[in-house]
């Protein structure tokens, strides 16, 4: 074309969770049967939505107002309900319905929040981090993200002194982002760590951003501390949604809680730009919003959350018991969400490592994928070809740490145990090959 139309950040749009599917499809075309362990969709893994939640949604479908537009910020009744929930939290920043803005899924919220930050400002992110966050940060300015390290040898906790140094020596940093509970590691940030984030933000004039989509999926003794409970006077954004809690990922329904908007005029203008951008789309989907007060407000919901958390906790312990026994792997018992990240020890990779693949055409394709890629991708591709199990390499989460992420979503206990064991045995075989 006579004028370049490609955005300068286009090369940074990476989503390994879906991209590996294309390679798996190609292997499937060669006759391989695939077991999908790559994506966090409970419905795809056969979780049944509670009948009482379905009844609420069915009733709303029969109401004419659920078929129309809603205000750009979202359904007022729902925003008022969510405001009450926030304001009832211990030590929480108080908000109003105007501090809630709805989006078509958390990914839509992430896209808007990062896109409308000034091009030259940076949001400091963890490593590893869910790739929708890192890709949107990269896309805005066409650069790799500034990141702090989550330490797999210290229960995935960050080094707060490292974060202070990064912030101090990089004045272009305007905000700090995190996911709590975390995807892909399964960590739940302790309250004291969140308070340190808030203090750093206060000291350096930053805003905080917390993706809390898994806020109520905690287990193994962990409890979520919401961002609203620790920021006090620091400007901040918390992201919430229903895709993982009901679960209803196909609803594409999420919202942000804007905290302390008027504490800083620059932050206030930034939030206004997010709302104005959303106005260009008119509004988010109405029906799922209408369901929130009924579902969250049901006397059955607390037990619903408790039961699911116990289920995922048991599955997380099952995974930990298997992977923690493998020499050459580092893992931490997950505390939240439904993921576990396993890291390969330094020095376990060398040239020529492979898993057995009988199909010669498939072997050749895997070998071609393994050229000039990190060791964890080589393992994941070999696992695909050898066992037909599709997992995500950890380097797909904006980190140089080699490892892999598994999910806790398979509903069949025996099948899930077999999958974890096959992955663990394959890791041992790959390391020793």
CSV table of C-alpha atoms in Angstrom, one decimal:
chain,number,residue,atom,x,y,z
A,1,UNK,CA,0.0,0.0,0.0
A,2,UNK,CA,1.2,3.6,-0.6
A,3,UNK,CA,1.0,4.3,3.2
A,4,UNK,CA,1.9,1.9,6.0
A,5,UNK,CA,-1.3,0.9,7.8
A,6,UNK,CA,0.2,-1.5,10.3
A,7,UNK,CA,0.2,-0.2,13.9
A,8,UNK,CA,3.7,0.0,15.4
A,9,UNK,CA,2.6,-2.3,18.2
A,10,UNK,CA,1.1,-5.0,16.0
A,11,UNK,CA,4.1,-7.3,16.4
A,12,UNK,CA,3.6,-7.4,20.2
A,13,UNK,CA,0.1,-8.9,20.0
A,14,UNK,CA,0.7,-12.4,21.4
A,15,UNK,CA,-1.7,-14.8,23.0
A,16,UNK,CA,0.0,-18.1,23.4
A,17,UNK,CA,-3.1,-19.7,25.1
A,18,UNK,CA,-4.9,-19.5,21.7
A,19,UNK,CA,-1.9,-19.5,19.4
A,20,UNK,CA,-0.8,-23.0,20.4
A,21,UNK,CA,-4.2,-24.1,19.3
A,22,UNK,CA,-3.3,-23.4,15.7
A,23,UNK,CA,-0.3,-25.8,16.0
A,24,UNK,CA,-2.5,-28.4,17.7
A,25,UNK,CA,-5.1,-28.1,14.9
A,26,UNK,CA,-2.3,-28.8,12.4
A,27,UNK,CA,-1.3,-31.9,14.4
A,28,UNK,CA,-4.9,-33.0,14.6
A,29,UNK,CA,-5.1,-32.9,10.9
A,30,UNK,CA,-2.2,-35.4,10.9
A,31,UNK,CA,-4.4,-37.8,12.9
A,32,UNK,CA,-3.5,-36.8,16.5
A,33,UNK,CA,-6.2,-36.8,19.1
A,34,UNK,CA,-6.0,-33.6,21.2
A,35,UNK,CA,-6.8,-33.2,24.9
A,36,UNK,CA,-7.2,-29.4,25.5
A,37,UNK,CA,-5.6,-28.2,28.7
A,38,UNK,CA,-4.7,-24.7,27.5
A,39,UNK,CA,-7.7,-22.4,28.2
A,40,UNK,CA,-9.5,-21.2,31.3
A,41,UNK,CA,-13.1,-21.9,30.2
A,42,UNK,CA,-15.0,-24.0,32.8
A,43,UNK,CA,-17.9,-24.6,30.4
A,44,UNK,CA,-15.6,-26.0,27.7
A,45,UNK,CA,-14.4,-28.5,30.4
A,46,UNK,CA,-17.9,-29.6,31.2
A,47,UNK,CA,-18.7,-27.7,34.4
A,48,UNK,CA,-22.4,-27.5,34.8
A,49,UNK,CA,-23.8,-24.1,35.7
A,50,UNK,CA,-26.0,-24.3,38.8
A,51,UNK,CA,-29.7,-24.8,37.8
A,52,UNK,CA,-30.8,-21.8,40.0
A,53,UNK,CA,-28.4,-19.5,38.1
A,54,UNK,CA,-29.8,-20.8,34.8
A,55,UNK,CA,-33.4,-20.1,36.1
A,56,UNK,CA,-32.5,-16.5,36.9
A,57,UNK,CA,-31.1,-16.0,33.4
A,58,UNK,CA,-34.1,-17.7,31.8
A,59,UNK,CA,-36.5,-15.4,33.6
A,60,UNK,CA,-34.5,-12.3,32.5
A,61,UNK,CA,-34.6,-13.5,28.8
A,62,UNK,CA,-38.4,-13.3,29.0
A,63,UNK,CA,-38.2,-9.6,30.1
A,64,UNK,CA,-38.3,-7.2,27.3
A,65,UNK,CA,-35.8,-4.7,28.9
A,66,UNK,CA,-33.0,-7.2,28.8
A,67,UNK,CA,-33.0,-7.0,25.0
A,68,UNK,CA,-32.2,-3.3,24.8
A,69,UNK,CA,-29.4,-0.9,25.3
A,70,UNK,CA,-28.4,0.2,28.8
A,71,UNK,CA,-26.6,3.3,30.0
A,72,UNK,CA,-23.0,3.4,28.9
A,73,UNK,CA,-21.7,3.0,32.5
A,74,UNK,CA,-24.0,0.0,32.9
A,75,UNK,CA,-27.4,-0.9,34.3
A,76,UNK,CA,-28.0,1.5,37.2
A,77,UNK,CA,-29.6,-1.1,39.5
A,78,UNK,CA,-26.6,-3.3,39.1
A,79,UNK,CA,-24.1,-0.6,39.7
A,80,UNK,CA,-25.9,0.4,42.8
A,81,UNK,CA,-25.8,-3.2,44.0
A,82,UNK,CA,-22.1,-3.5,43.3
A,83,UNK,CA,-21.4,-0.1,45.0
A,84,UNK,CA,-23.1,-1.5,48.2
A,85,UNK,CA,-20.8,-4.5,48.0
A,86,UNK,CA,-17.7,-2.4,47.7
A,87,UNK,CA,-18.7,0.0,50.4
A,88,UNK,CA,-19.4,-2.8,52.9
A,89,UNK,CA,-15.9,-4.2,52.7
A,90,UNK,CA,-13.7,-3.5,55.7
A,91,UNK,CA,-11.5,-0.4,55.3
A,92,UNK,CA,-12.7,0.0,51.7
A,93,UNK,CA,-12.6,3.2,49.7
A,94,UNK,CA,-16.1,4.4,49.3
A,95,UNK,CA,-17.5,4.7,45.7
A,96,UNK,CA,-20.6,5.8,43.9
A,97,UNK,CA,-22.5,4.2,40.9
A,98,UNK,CA,-20.6,6.6,38.6
A,99,UNK,CA,-17.4,4.8,39.7
A,100,UNK,CA,-18.6,1.5,38.0
A,101,UNK,CA,-18.2,1.1,34.3
A,102,UNK,CA,-19.2,-2.1,32.5
A,103,UNK,CA,-17.4,-3.7,29.6
A,104,UNK,CA,-17.8,-6.7,27.2
A,105,UNK,CA,-15.6,-9.0,29.2
A,106,UNK,CA,-12.4,-8.3,31.1
A,107,UNK,CA,-10.4,-8.4,27.9
A,108,UNK,CA,-12.4,-5.4,26.7
A,109,UNK,CA,-11.8,-3.6,29.9
A,110,UNK,CA,-8.0,-4.4,29.7
A,111,UNK,CA,-7.9,-3.1,26.1
A,112,UNK,CA,-9.5,0.2,27.0
A,113,UNK,CA,-7.5,0.8,30.2
A,114,UNK,CA,-4.2,0.2,28.6
A,115,UNK,CA,-5.0,1.9,25.2
A,116,UNK,CA,-5.9,5.2,26.8
A,117,UNK,CA,-2.8,5.6,28.9
A,118,UNK,CA,-0.4,8.1,27.4
A,119,UNK,CA,1.8,6.5,24.8
A,120,UNK,CA,5.0,7.3,26.6
A,121,UNK,CA,3.8,6.3,30.1
A,122,UNK,CA,4.4,2.8,31.3
A,123,UNK,CA,2.5,0.3,33.5
A,124,UNK,CA,4.8,-2.0,35.5
A,125,UNK,CA,3.7,-5.6,35.3
A,126,UNK,CA,4.6,-8.9,36.9
A,127,UNK,CA,6.5,-11.6,35.1
A,128,UNK,CA,4.9,-14.0,34.3
A,129,UNK,CA,1.7,-12.2,33.6
A,130,UNK,CA,-1.5,-13.0,31.7
A,131,UNK,CA,-0.7,-12.2,28.1
A,132,UNK,CA,-3.8,-10.0,27.5
A,133,UNK,CA,-2.2,-7.5,29.9
A,134,UNK,CA,1.3,-7.6,28.5
A,135,UNK,CA,0.2,-7.5,24.9
A,136,UNK,CA,-2.0,-4.5,25.4
A,137,UNK,CA,0.8,-2.7,27.3
A,138,UNK,CA,3.2,-3.6,24.5
A,139,UNK,CA,0.8,-2.6,21.7
A,140,UNK,CA,0.3,1.0,23.0
A,141,UNK,CA,3.9,2.1,22.5
A,142,UNK,CA,5.5,-0.7,20.5
A,143,UNK,CA,7.9,-1.8,23.2
A,144,UNK,CA,8.5,-4.7,25.6
A,145,UNK,CA,6.9,-4.2,29.0
A,146,UNK,CA,8.7,-3.2,32.2
A,147,UNK,CA,8.3,-6.0,34.6
A,148,UNK,CA,9.0,-7.2,38.1
A,149,UNK,CA,9.7,-10.9,38.8
A,150,UNK,CA,7.4,-13.3,40.7
A,151,UNK,CA,9.8,-15.7,42.4
A,152,UNK,CA,8.8,-19.4,41.9
A,153,UNK,CA,11.2,-20.3,44.8
A,154,UNK,CA,9.5,-17.9,47.2
A,155,UNK,CA,5.8,-19.0,46.6
A,156,UNK,CA,5.7,-16.7,43.6
A,157,UNK,CA,5.9,-13.6,45.8
A,158,UNK,CA,7.6,-10.5,44.4
A,159,UNK,CA,10.7,-8.7,45.8
A,160,UNK,CA,9.3,-5.4,46.9
A,161,UNK,CA,12.7,-3.8,47.0
A,162,UNK,CA,13.2,-4.7,43.3
A,163,UNK,CA,9.8,-3.0,42.5
A,164,UNK,CA,10.9,0.1,44.4
A,165,UNK,CA,14.1,0.3,42.4
A,166,UNK,CA,12.4,-0.3,39.1
A,167,UNK,CA,9.9,2.5,39.9
A,168,UNK,CA,12.6,4.8,41.2
A,169,UNK,CA,14.8,4.5,38.1
A,170,UNK,CA,12.1,4.5,35.5
A,171,UNK,CA,10.2,7.8,35.9
A,172,UNK,CA,8.0,7.0,32.9
A,173,UNK,CA,6.2,4.4,35.0
A,174,UNK,CA,2.7,5.8,35.8
A,175,UNK,CA,1.1,2.7,37.2
A,176,UNK,CA,1.5,-0.8,38.6
A,177,UNK,CA,-0.6,-3.7,37.4
A,178,UNK,CA,-1.2,-7.1,39.0
A,179,UNK,CA,-3.7,-10.0,38.9
A,180,UNK,CA,-5.1,-11.2,42.2
A,181,UNK,CA,-5.6,-14.2,42.5
A,182,UNK,CA,-3.0,-14.6,39.8
A,183,UNK,CA,-3.1,-16.1,36.3
A,184,UNK,CA,-0.9,-18.0,35.5
A,185,UNK,CA,0.7,-18.8,38.9
A,186,UNK,CA,-2.3,-19.3,41.2
A,187,UNK,CA,-0.8,-17.0,43.9
A,188,UNK,CA,-3.1,-14.9,46.1
A,189,UNK,CA,-1.3,-11.7,47.2
A,190,UNK,CA,-1.2,-11.3,51.0
A,191,UNK,CA,-2.7,-8.1,52.3
A,192,UNK,CA,0.7,-6.8,53.5
A,193,UNK,CA,2.1,-7.1,50.0
A,194,UNK,CA,-0.8,-5.2,48.5
A,195,UNK,CA,-0.3,-2.5,51.1
A,196,UNK,CA,3.3,-2.2,50.0
A,197,UNK,CA,2.2,-1.8,46.4
A,198,UNK,CA,-0.1,1.0,47.6
A,199,UNK,CA,2.6,2.7,49.6
A,200,UNK,CA,5.0,2.6,46.5
A,201,UNK,CA,2.2,4.1,44.4
A,202,UNK,CA,1.5,6.8,47.0
A,203,UNK,CA,5.2,7.7,47.3
A,204,UNK,CA,5.8,8.0,43.5
A,205,UNK,CA,2.5,9.3,42.4
A,206,UNK,CA,1.3,6.2,40.5
A,207,UNK,CA,-2.0,4.5,40.1
A,208,UNK,CA,-2.7,0.8,40.8
A,209,UNK,CA,-4.5,-1.6,38.5
A,210,UNK,CA,-5.7,-5.0,39.8
A,211,UNK,CA,-7.4,-7.7,37.7
A,212,UNK,CA,-9.7,-9.4,40.3
A,213,UNK,CA,-11.6,-11.6,37.9
A,214,UNK,CA,-10.8,-14.6,40.2
A,215,UNK,CA,-11.4,-12.7,43.5
A,216,UNK,CA,-13.8,-15.3,45.0
A,217,UNK,CA,-11.9,-18.4,43.9
A,218,UNK,CA,-9.5,-18.8,46.8
A,219,UNK,CA,-8.5,-22.0,48.8
A,220,UNK,CA,-5.7,-23.6,50.8
A,221,UNK,CA,-6.2,-21.0,53.5
A,222,UNK,CA,-5.9,-18.0,51.3
A,223,UNK,CA,-8.4,-15.1,51.3
A,224,UNK,CA,-8.8,-12.3,48.8
A,225,UNK,CA,-8.0,-8.8,49.9
A,226,UNK,CA,-9.7,-6.4,47.4
A,227,UNK,CA,-7.7,-3.5,46.1
A,228,UNK,CA,-10.4,-1.2,47.5
A,229,UNK,CA,-9.4,-2.3,51.0
A,230,UNK,CA,-5.7,-1.3,50.8
A,231,UNK,CA,-5.3,1.8,48.5
A,232,UNK,CA,-6.8,4.4,50.9
A,233,UNK,CA,-6.1,7.6,49.0
A,234,UNK,CA,-4.2,6.1,46.0
A,235,UNK,CA,-6.0,6.3,42.6
A,236,UNK,CA,-6.7,2.8,41.4
A,237,UNK,CA,-8.8,0.5,39.1
A,238,UNK,CA,-10.1,-2.9,40.1
A,239,UNK,CA,-11.5,-5.2,37.4
A,240,UNK,CA,-14.2,-7.8,38.1
A,241,UNK,CA,-16.5,-10.0,36.2
A,242,UNK,CA,-18.8,-13.1,36.1
A,243,UNK,CA,-17.0,-15.3,33.6
A,244,UNK,CA,-15.2,-17.4,36.2
A,245,UNK,CA,-17.6,-17.1,39.2
A,246,UNK,CA,-21.0,-18.2,37.7
A,247,UNK,CA,-19.2,-19.3,35.5
A,248,UNK,CA,-20.5,-17.5,32.3
A,249,UNK,CA,-17.5,-16.7,30.1
A,250,UNK,CA,-19.7,-16.4,27.0
A,251,UNK,CA,-21.6,-13.5,28.6
A,252,UNK,CA,-18.6,-11.2,28.1
A,253,UNK,CA,-19.6,-9.2,31.2
A,254,UNK,CA,-17.1,-7.4,33.4
A,255,UNK,CA,-16.7,-4.0,35.1
A,256,UNK,CA,-14.1,-1.7,36.6
A,257,UNK,CA,-14.3,-0.2,40.1
A,258,UNK,CA,-12.7,3.3,39.9
A,259,UNK,CA,-11.2,4.2,43.2
A,260,UNK,CA,-10.2,7.7,44.3
A,261,UNK,CA,-10.9,9.2,40.9
A,262,UNK,CA,-10.9,12.8,42.2
A,263,UNK,CA,-7.7,12.5,44.2
A,264,UNK,CA,-5.7,13.4,41.1
A,265,UNK,CA,-6.9,15.6,38.2
A,266,UNK,CA,-4.7,13.7,35.7
A,267,UNK,CA,-6.2,10.4,36.8
A,268,UNK,CA,-9.7,11.9,36.7
A,269,UNK,CA,-9.2,13.0,33.1
A,270,UNK,CA,-7.9,9.6,32.2
A,271,UNK,CA,-10.9,7.8,33.6
A,272,UNK,CA,-13.2,10.2,31.7
A,273,UNK,CA,-11.4,9.2,28.5
A,274,UNK,CA,-12.2,5.6,29.3
A,275,UNK,CA,-15.9,6.4,29.7
A,276,UNK,CA,-15.9,8.5,26.5
A,277,UNK,CA,-14.3,5.7,24.6
A,278,UNK,CA,-17.0,3.3,25.9
A,279,UNK,CA,-19.7,5.8,24.8
A,280,UNK,CA,-18.5,5.3,21.2
A,281,UNK,CA,-19.6,1.6,21.6
A,282,UNK,CA,-22.9,2.8,23.2
A,283,UNK,CA,-22.8,0.2,26.1
A,284,UNK,CA,-21.9,-3.3,27.2
A,285,UNK,CA,-24.3,-6.2,26.9
A,286,UNK,CA,-27.5,-5.7,29.1
A,287,UNK,CA,-28.8,-9.2,30.0
A,288,UNK,CA,-25.7,-10.4,32.0
A,289,UNK,CA,-25.7,-7.2,33.9
A,290,UNK,CA,-29.3,-7.6,35.0
A,291,UNK,CA,-28.5,-11.0,36.4
A,292,UNK,CA,-25.8,-9.8,38.8
A,293,UNK,CA,-28.0,-8.5,41.7
A,294,UNK,CA,-30.1,-11.6,41.5
A,295,UNK,CA,-27.2,-14.1,41.4
A,296,UNK,CA,-24.8,-12.3,43.8
A,297,UNK,CA,-27.7,-11.4,46.1
A,298,UNK,CA,-29.1,-14.9,46.3
A,299,UNK,CA,-28.7,-16.7,49.6
A,300,UNK,CA,-27.4,-19.6,47.6
A,301,UNK,CA,-24.4,-17.7,46.2
A,302,UNK,CA,-22.1,-17.9,49.2
A,303,UNK,CA,-22.4,-21.7,49.3
A,304,UNK,CA,-21.9,-21.8,45.5
A,305,UNK,CA,-18.6,-19.9,45.9
A,306,UNK,CA,-17.5,-22.0,48.8
A,307,UNK,CA,-18.2,-25.3,47.0
A,308,UNK,CA,-16.4,-24.3,43.9
A,309,UNK,CA,-13.4,-23.1,45.8
A,310,UNK,CA,-13.2,-26.4,47.7
A,311,UNK,CA,-13.3,-28.3,44.4
A,312,UNK,CA,-10.5,-26.2,42.8
A,313,UNK,CA,-8.5,-26.5,46.1
A,314,UNK,CA,-8.7,-30.3,46.0
A,315,UNK,CA,-7.6,-30.3,42.3
A,316,UNK,CA,-4.8,-27.9,43.0
A,317,UNK,CA,-3.5,-30.2,45.8
A,318,UNK,CA,-3.8,-33.1,43.4
A,319,UNK,CA,-1.6,-31.3,40.8
A,320,UNK,CA,0.9,-30.2,43.4
A,321,UNK,CA,1.3,-33.7,44.9
A,322,UNK,CA,2.2,-35.0,41.4
A,323,UNK,CA,4.4,-32.2,40.0
A,324,UNK,CA,6.3,-31.5,43.3
A,325,UNK,CA,7.8,-35.0,43.1
A,326,UNK,CA,9.5,-34.5,39.7
A,327,UNK,CA,13.2,-33.7,39.9
A,328,UNK,CA,14.0,-30.6,37.8
A,329,UNK,CA,10.7,-28.9,38.4
A,330,UNK,CA,9.7,-26.1,40.8
A,331,UNK,CA,6.1,-25.7,41.8
A,332,UNK,CA,4.1,-23.9,44.5
A,333,UNK,CA,0.8,-25.1,45.8
A,334,UNK,CA,-1.9,-22.8,44.2
A,335,UNK,CA,-4.1,-20.7,46.4
A,336,UNK,CA,-6.5,-19.2,43.9
A,337,UNK,CA,-7.9,-19.1,40.4
A,338,UNK,CA,-7.7,-22.5,38.6
A,339,UNK,CA,-4.2,-22.5,37.3
A,340,UNK,CA,-0.8,-23.8,38.3
A,341,UNK,CA,2.5,-22.8,36.9
A,342,UNK,CA,5.4,-25.3,37.0
A,343,UNK,CA,9.0,-24.0,36.3
A,344,UNK,CA,11.9,-26.0,34.9
A,345,UNK,CA,15.1,-25.8,37.0
A,346,UNK,CA,18.0,-23.9,35.4
A,347,UNK,CA,20.3,-26.3,33.5
A,348,UNK,CA,17.8,-29.0,32.6
A,349,UNK,CA,17.7,-28.2,28.9
A,350,UNK,CA,20.2,-29.3,26.3
A,351,UNK,CA,20.3,-29.9,22.6
A,352,UNK,CA,18.4,-32.8,21.2
A,353,UNK,CA,15.8,-33.4,23.9
A,354,UNK,CA,12.7,-35.1,22.5
A,355,UNK,CA,9.7,-37.2,23.4
A,356,UNK,CA,8.9,-40.3,21.3
A,357,UNK,CA,6.6,-39.6,18.3
A,358,UNK,CA,5.7,-42.5,16.0
A,359,UNK,CA,4.3,-40.5,13.1
A,360,UNK,CA,7.2,-39.4,10.9
A,361,UNK,CA,5.3,-36.5,9.4
A,362,UNK,CA,4.3,-35.3,12.8
A,363,UNK,CA,7.9,-35.8,14.1
A,364,UNK,CA,9.2,-33.5,11.3
A,365,UNK,CA,6.6,-30.8,12.0
A,366,UNK,CA,7.4,-30.8,15.7
A,367,UNK,CA,11.1,-30.6,15.0
A,368,UNK,CA,10.5,-27.6,12.8
A,369,UNK,CA,8.5,-25.9,15.6
A,370,UNK,CA,11.4,-26.5,18.0
A,371,UNK,CA,14.0,-24.6,16.1
A,372,UNK,CA,15.2,-21.5,17.9
A,373,UNK,CA,12.5,-21.5,20.6
A,374,UNK,CA,12.9,-21.7,24.4
A,375,UNK,CA,13.1,-25.1,26.1
A,376,UNK,CA,9.6,-25.0,27.5
A,377,UNK,CA,8.1,-24.6,24.1
A,378,UNK,CA,10.2,-27.5,22.9
A,379,UNK,CA,8.7,-29.6,25.7
A,380,UNK,CA,5.2,-28.4,25.1
A,381,UNK,CA,5.4,-29.2,21.3
A,382,UNK,CA,6.9,-32.6,22.1
A,383,UNK,CA,4.2,-33.3,24.7
A,384,UNK,CA,1.6,-32.4,22.1
A,385,UNK,CA,3.0,-34.8,19.6
A,386,UNK,CA,3.7,-37.6,22.0
A,387,UNK,CA,0.6,-37.5,24.2
A,388,UNK,CA,-1.8,-35.2,22.4
A,389,UNK,CA,-2.0,-33.0,25.6
A,390,UNK,CA,-2.2,-29.2,24.9
A,391,UNK,CA,-0.8,-27.0,27.6
A,392,UNK,CA,0.7,-23.5,27.5
A,393,UNK,CA,4.5,-22.8,27.8
A,394,UNK,CA,5.3,-20.4,30.6
A,395,UNK,CA,7.3,-18.2,28.2
A,396,UNK,CA,4.0,-17.4,26.6
A,397,UNK,CA,3.2,-15.3,29.6
A,398,UNK,CA,5.7,-12.5,29.0
A,399,UNK,CA,8.6,-14.1,31.0
A,400,UNK,CA,12.0,-15.7,30.3
A,401,UNK,CA,11.2,-18.4,32.9
A,402,UNK,CA,10.7,-21.7,31.2
A,403,UNK,CA,7.9,-23.8,32.4
A,404,UNK,CA,4.2,-24.6,31.7
A,405,UNK,CA,0.7,-23.8,33.0
A,406,UNK,CA,-1.9,-26.4,33.7
A,407,UNK,CA,-5.6,-25.8,34.6
A,408,UNK,CA,-7.7,-27.3,37.3
A,409,UNK,CA,-10.8,-27.4,35.1
A,410,UNK,CA,-11.2,-31.0,34.0
A,411,UNK,CA,-14.3,-32.4,35.9
A,412,UNK,CA,-13.3,-36.1,35.7
A,413,UNK,CA,-11.1,-36.9,38.7
A,414,UNK,CA,-9.5,-40.0,37.1
A,415,UNK,CA,-8.9,-38.3,33.7
A,416,UNK,CA,-7.5,-35.2,35.4
A,417,UNK,CA,-5.1,-37.3,37.6
A,418,UNK,CA,-4.0,-39.2,34.5
A,419,UNK,CA,-3.4,-36.0,32.6
A,420,UNK,CA,-1.3,-34.5,35.4
A,421,UNK,CA,0.7,-37.8,35.7
A,422,UNK,CA,1.3,-38.0,32.0
A,423,UNK,CA,2.6,-34.5,31.9
A,424,UNK,CA,4.8,-35.1,34.9
A,425,UNK,CA,6.2,-38.4,33.5
A,426,UNK,CA,6.8,-36.7,30.1
A,427,UNK,CA,8.7,-33.9,31.8
A,428,UNK,CA,10.9,-36.4,33.5
A,429,UNK,CA,11.5,-38.2,30.2
A,430,UNK,CA,12.2,-35.0,28.3
A,431,UNK,CA,14.7,-33.8,31.0
A,432,UNK,CA,16.5,-37.1,30.9
A,433,UNK,CA,16.4,-37.6,27.1
